[in-house]
Coordinates of C-alpha atoms and ligand atoms in Angstrom, one line a residue:
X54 CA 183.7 132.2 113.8
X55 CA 185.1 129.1 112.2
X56 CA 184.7 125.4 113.4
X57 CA 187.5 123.5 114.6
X58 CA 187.2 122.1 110.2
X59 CA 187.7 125.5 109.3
X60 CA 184.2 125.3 108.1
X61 CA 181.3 128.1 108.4
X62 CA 177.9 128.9 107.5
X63 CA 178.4 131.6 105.0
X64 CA 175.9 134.3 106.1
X65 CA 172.7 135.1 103.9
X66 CA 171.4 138.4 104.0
X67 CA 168.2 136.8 102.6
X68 CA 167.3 134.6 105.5
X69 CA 168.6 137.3 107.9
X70 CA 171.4 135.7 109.3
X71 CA 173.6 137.4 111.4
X72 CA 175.8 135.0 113.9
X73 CA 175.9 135.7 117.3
X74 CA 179.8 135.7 118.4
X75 CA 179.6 136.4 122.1
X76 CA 179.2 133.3 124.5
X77 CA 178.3 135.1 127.2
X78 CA 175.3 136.5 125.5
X79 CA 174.4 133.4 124.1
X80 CA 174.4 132.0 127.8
X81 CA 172.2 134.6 129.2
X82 CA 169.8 133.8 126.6
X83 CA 169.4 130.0 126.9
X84 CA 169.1 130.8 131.3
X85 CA 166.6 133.5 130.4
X86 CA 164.1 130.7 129.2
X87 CA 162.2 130.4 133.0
X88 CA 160.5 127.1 132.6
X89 CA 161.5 123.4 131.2
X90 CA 160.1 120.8 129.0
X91 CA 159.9 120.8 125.1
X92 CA 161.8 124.3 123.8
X93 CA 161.5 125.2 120.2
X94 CA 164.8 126.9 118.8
X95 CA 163.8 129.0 115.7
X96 CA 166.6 129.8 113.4
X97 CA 169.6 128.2 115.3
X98 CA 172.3 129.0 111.9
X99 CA 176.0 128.0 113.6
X100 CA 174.2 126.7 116.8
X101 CA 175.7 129.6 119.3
X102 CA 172.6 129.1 121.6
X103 CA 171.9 125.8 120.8
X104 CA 174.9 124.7 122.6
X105 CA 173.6 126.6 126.0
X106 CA 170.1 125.3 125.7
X107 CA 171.7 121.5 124.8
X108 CA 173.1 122.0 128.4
X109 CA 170.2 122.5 130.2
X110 CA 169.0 119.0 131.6
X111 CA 165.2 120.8 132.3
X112 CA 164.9 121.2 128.4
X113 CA 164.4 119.0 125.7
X114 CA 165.3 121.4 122.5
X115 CA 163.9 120.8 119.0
X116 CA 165.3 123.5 116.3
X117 CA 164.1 124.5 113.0
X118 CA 166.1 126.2 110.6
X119 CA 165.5 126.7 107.4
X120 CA 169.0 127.1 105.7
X121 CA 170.5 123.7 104.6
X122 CA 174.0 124.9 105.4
X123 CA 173.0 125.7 108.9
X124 CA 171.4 122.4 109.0
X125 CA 174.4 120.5 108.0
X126 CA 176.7 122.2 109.9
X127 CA 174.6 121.7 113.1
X128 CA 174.4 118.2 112.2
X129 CA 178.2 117.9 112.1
X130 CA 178.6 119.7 115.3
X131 CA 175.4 118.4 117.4
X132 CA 174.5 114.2 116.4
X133 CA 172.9 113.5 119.7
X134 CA 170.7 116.4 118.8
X135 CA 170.1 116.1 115.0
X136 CA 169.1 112.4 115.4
X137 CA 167.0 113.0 118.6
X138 CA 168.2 111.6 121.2
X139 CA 167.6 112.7 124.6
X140 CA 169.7 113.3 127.7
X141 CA 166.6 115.1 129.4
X142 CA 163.9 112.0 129.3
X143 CA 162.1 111.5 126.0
X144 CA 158.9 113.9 125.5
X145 CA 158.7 112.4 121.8
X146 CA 155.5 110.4 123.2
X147 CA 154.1 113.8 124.0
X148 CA 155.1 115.4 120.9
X149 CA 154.8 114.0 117.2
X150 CA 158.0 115.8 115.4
X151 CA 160.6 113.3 115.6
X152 CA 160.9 111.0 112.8
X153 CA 163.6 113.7 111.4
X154 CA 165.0 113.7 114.9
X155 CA 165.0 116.8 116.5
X156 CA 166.3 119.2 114.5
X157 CA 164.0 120.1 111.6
X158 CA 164.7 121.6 108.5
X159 CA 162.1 124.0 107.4
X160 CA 160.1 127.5 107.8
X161 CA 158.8 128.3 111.1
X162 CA 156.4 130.4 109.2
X163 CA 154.8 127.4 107.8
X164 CA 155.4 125.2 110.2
X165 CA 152.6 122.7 111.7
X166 CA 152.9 123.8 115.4
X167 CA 150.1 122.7 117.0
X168 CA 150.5 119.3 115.1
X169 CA 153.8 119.1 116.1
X170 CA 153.5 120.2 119.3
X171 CA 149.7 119.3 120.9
X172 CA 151.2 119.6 124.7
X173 CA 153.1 123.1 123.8
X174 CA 155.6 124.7 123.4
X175 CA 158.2 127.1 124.6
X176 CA 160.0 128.9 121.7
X177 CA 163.2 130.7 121.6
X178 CA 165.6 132.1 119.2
X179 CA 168.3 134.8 117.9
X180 CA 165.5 135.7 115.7
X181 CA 165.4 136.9 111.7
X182 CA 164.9 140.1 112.2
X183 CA 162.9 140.4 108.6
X184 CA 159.6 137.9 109.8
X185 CA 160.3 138.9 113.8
X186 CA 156.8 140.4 113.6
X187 CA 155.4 137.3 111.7
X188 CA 156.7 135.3 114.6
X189 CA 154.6 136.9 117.2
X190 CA 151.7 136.6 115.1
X191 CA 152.0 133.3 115.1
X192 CA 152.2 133.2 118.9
X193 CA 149.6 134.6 119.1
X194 CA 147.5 132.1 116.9
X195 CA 149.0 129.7 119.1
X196 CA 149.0 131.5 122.2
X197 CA 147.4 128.4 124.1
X198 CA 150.4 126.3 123.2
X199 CA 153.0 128.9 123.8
X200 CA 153.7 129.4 127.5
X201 CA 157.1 131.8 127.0
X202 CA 158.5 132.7 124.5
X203 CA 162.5 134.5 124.5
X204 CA 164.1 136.1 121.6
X205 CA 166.2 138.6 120.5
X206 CA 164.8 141.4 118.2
X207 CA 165.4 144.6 116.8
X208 CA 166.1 147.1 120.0
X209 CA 163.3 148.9 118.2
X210 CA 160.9 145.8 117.8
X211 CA 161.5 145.0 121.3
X212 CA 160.6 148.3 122.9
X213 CA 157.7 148.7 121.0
X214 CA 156.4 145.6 122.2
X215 CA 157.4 146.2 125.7
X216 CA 155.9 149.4 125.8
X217 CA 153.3 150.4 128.1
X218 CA 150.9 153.0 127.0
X219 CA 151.3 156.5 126.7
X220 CA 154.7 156.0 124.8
X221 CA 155.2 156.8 121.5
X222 CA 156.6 153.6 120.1
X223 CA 153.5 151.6 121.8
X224 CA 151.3 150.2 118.9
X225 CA 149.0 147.2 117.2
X226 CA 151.9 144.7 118.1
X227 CA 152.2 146.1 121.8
X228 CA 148.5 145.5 122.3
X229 CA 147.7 142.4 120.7
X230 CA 150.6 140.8 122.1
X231 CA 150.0 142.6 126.3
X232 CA 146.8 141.4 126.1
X233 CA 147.6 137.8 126.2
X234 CA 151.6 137.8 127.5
X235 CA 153.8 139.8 130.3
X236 CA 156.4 141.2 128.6
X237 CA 160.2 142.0 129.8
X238 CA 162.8 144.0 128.0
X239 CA 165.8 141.8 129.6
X240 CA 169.0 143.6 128.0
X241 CA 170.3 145.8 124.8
X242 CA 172.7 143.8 122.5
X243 CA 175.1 145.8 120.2
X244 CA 176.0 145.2 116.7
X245 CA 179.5 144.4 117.1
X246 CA 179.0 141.1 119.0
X247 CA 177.6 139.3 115.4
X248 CA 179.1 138.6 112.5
X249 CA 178.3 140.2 110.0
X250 CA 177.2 143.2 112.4
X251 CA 173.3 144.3 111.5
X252 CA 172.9 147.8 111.1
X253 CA 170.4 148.0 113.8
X254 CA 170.9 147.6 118.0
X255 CA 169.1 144.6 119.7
X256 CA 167.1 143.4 122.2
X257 CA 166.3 140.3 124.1
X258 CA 162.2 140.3 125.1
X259 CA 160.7 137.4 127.4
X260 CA 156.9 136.8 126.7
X261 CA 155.5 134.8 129.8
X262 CA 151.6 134.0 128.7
X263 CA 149.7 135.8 131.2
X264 CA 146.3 134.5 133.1
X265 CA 143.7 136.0 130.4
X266 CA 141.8 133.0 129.3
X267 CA 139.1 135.2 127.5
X268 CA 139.4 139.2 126.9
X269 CA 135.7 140.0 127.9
X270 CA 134.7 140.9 124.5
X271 CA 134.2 139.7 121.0
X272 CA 138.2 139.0 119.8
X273 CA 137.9 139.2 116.3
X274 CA 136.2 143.0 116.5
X275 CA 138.9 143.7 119.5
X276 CA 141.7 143.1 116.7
X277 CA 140.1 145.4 114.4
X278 CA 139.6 148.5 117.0
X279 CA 142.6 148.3 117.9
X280 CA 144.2 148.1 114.1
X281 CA 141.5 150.8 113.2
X282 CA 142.4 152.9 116.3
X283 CA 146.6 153.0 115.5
X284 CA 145.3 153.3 112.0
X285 CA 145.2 157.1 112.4
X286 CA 147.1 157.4 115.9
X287 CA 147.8 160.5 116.1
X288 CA 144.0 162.0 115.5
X289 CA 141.7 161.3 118.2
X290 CA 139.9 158.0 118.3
X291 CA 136.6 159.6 116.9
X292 CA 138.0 160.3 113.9
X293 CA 140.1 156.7 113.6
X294 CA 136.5 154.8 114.4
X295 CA 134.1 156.8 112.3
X296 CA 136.4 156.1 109.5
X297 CA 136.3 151.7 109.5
X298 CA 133.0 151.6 111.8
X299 CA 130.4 154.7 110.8
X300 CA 129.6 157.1 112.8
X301 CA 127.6 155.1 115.3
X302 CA 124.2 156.9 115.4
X303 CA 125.8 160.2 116.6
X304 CA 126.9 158.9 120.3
X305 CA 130.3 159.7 121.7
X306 CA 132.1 157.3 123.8
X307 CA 134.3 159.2 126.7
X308 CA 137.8 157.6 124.7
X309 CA 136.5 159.5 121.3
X310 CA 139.1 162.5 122.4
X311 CA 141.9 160.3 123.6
X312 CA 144.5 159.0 121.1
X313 CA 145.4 155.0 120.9
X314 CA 148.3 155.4 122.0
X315 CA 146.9 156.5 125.6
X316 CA 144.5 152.9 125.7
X317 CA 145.6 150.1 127.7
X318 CA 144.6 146.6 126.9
X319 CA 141.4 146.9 129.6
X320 CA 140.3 150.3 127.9
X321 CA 140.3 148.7 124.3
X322 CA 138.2 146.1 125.6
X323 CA 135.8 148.2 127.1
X324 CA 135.9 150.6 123.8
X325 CA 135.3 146.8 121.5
X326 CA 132.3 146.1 123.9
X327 CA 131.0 149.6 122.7
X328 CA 131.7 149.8 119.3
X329 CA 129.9 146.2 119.4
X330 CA 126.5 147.3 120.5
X331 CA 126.7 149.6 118.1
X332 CA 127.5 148.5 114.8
Ligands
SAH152 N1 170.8 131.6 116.3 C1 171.9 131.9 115.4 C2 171.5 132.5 114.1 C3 170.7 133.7 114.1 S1 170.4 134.4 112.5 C4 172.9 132.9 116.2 O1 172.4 133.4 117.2 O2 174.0 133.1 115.7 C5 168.7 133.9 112.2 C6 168.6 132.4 111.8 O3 167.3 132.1 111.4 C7 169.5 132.0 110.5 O4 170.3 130.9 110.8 C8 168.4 131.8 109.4 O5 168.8 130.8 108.5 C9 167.2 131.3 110.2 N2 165.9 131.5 109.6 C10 165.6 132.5 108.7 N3 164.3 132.4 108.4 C11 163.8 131.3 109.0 C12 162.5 130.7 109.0 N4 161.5 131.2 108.3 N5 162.4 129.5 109.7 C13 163.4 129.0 110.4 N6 164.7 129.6 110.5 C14 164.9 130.7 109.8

């Protein structure tokens, strides 16, 4: 996929590039984003979906990318964007991030997001597949400044997270993230529309933040049942608990037989409530 120049980004394996070359898929994903306002791009390399969400007069897009190349050839290709100006009305009052203009250079990972971004948030991206998990980690910290969020994943990564209980692939991710987001597995993306082609299929997810303001039980022990319960998923829970909480003076909670795979995001609550009052 060369520029009219002749110029590419050559792709790094390191930072998990892999160039989306189909327009139409790159289209789908910037309409796929349901609401307007400021949209973080995360990764936007030869700016294939930048160009979509550019379009979209509802939007005002910042990027961050952390390869220089990327950065330079996005420059080149977008000025309006890298200098940050604004066809959509300027949200830069609202927002603190534009001194660089609006496309940033720099690690997600370690990016400043709710400095950046006090008002929120949405986020979007043709994700690096290596720190996809580290991303939703991070929307979850953030979870009150991210309303949606729409990426493409790993086919695998995305039907894990999409999963409803009672499926195999449904996991830690799958309920940390339910509990606080709806999730949609919108469509399967092959290999051969990137260059270079991963090894792996794809997957586009939407994350819409759901109405939970507060689970209904102590968060921090929540996260650990349900890392403790997958911990061992295929015994039954007693087993998985007794192991990181004791054995809880003997009593048996009607879950002890099931397997964490079978809880859904209402049962784990109930089950952190428990293993509260008792440890
Ligand atoms: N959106 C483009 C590129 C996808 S490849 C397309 O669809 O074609 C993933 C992109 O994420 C690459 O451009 C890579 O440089 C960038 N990236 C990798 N790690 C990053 C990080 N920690 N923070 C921001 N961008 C990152």
């Amino acid at each position: 996929m060369n520029h009219e120049s002749g110029y590419a980004v050559r792709a790094k394996k390191s930072l998990g590039q892999h160039f989306l070359t189909d327009l139409n898929i790159a289209r789908k994903i910037a309409e796929a984003v349901s609401g307007g306002g400021a949209v973080l791009e995360i990764g936007g390399g030869m700016g294939v979906l930048t160009q979509f969400l550019l379009e979209r007069d509802d939007i005002t897009l910042w990027g961050i990318e952390i390869d220089r190349e990327s950065i330079a050839y996005m420059r080149e290709k977008f000025p309006d964007f890298a200098t940050g100006r604004n066809a959509a009305g300027d949200l830069s009052e609202e927002n603190n991030v534009q001194e660089e203009g609006r496309l940033i250079e720099g690690d997600f990972l370690k990016f400043g997001l709710r400095e950046s971004f006090p008002k929120g948030v949405r986020v979007v991206g043709n994700f690096p597949y290596n720190i996809s998990s580290q991303i939703f980690f991070k929307v979850l910290e953030n979870r009150d400044l991210v309303p949606e969020v729409v990426g493409m994943v790993q086919r695998e990564v995305a039907q894990r997270i999409a999963e409803p209980p009672g499926s195999r692939t449904y996991g830690i991710t799958s309920v940390l993230l339910q509990a606080w987001y709806d999730i949609e597995y919108l469509f399967t993306v092959s290999e051969g529309v990137f260059s270079p082609p991963p090894k792996v299929k794809s997957a586009v997810i939407r994350l819409t933040r759901n109405a939970t303001k507060e689970l209904g039980c102590d968060e921090a022990l929540f996260v650990k049942v349900v890392k403790a319960a997958f911990g061992q998923r295929r015994k039954m829970l007693r087993n998985a608990l007794r192991a990181a909480f004791g054995n809880f003076g003997g009593e048996e909670h009607p879950f002890f037989t099931e397997r964490a795979e079978k809880l859904s995001v209402a049962q784990f609550v109930e089950l952190t409530n428990w293993v509260g009052e008792r440890i």
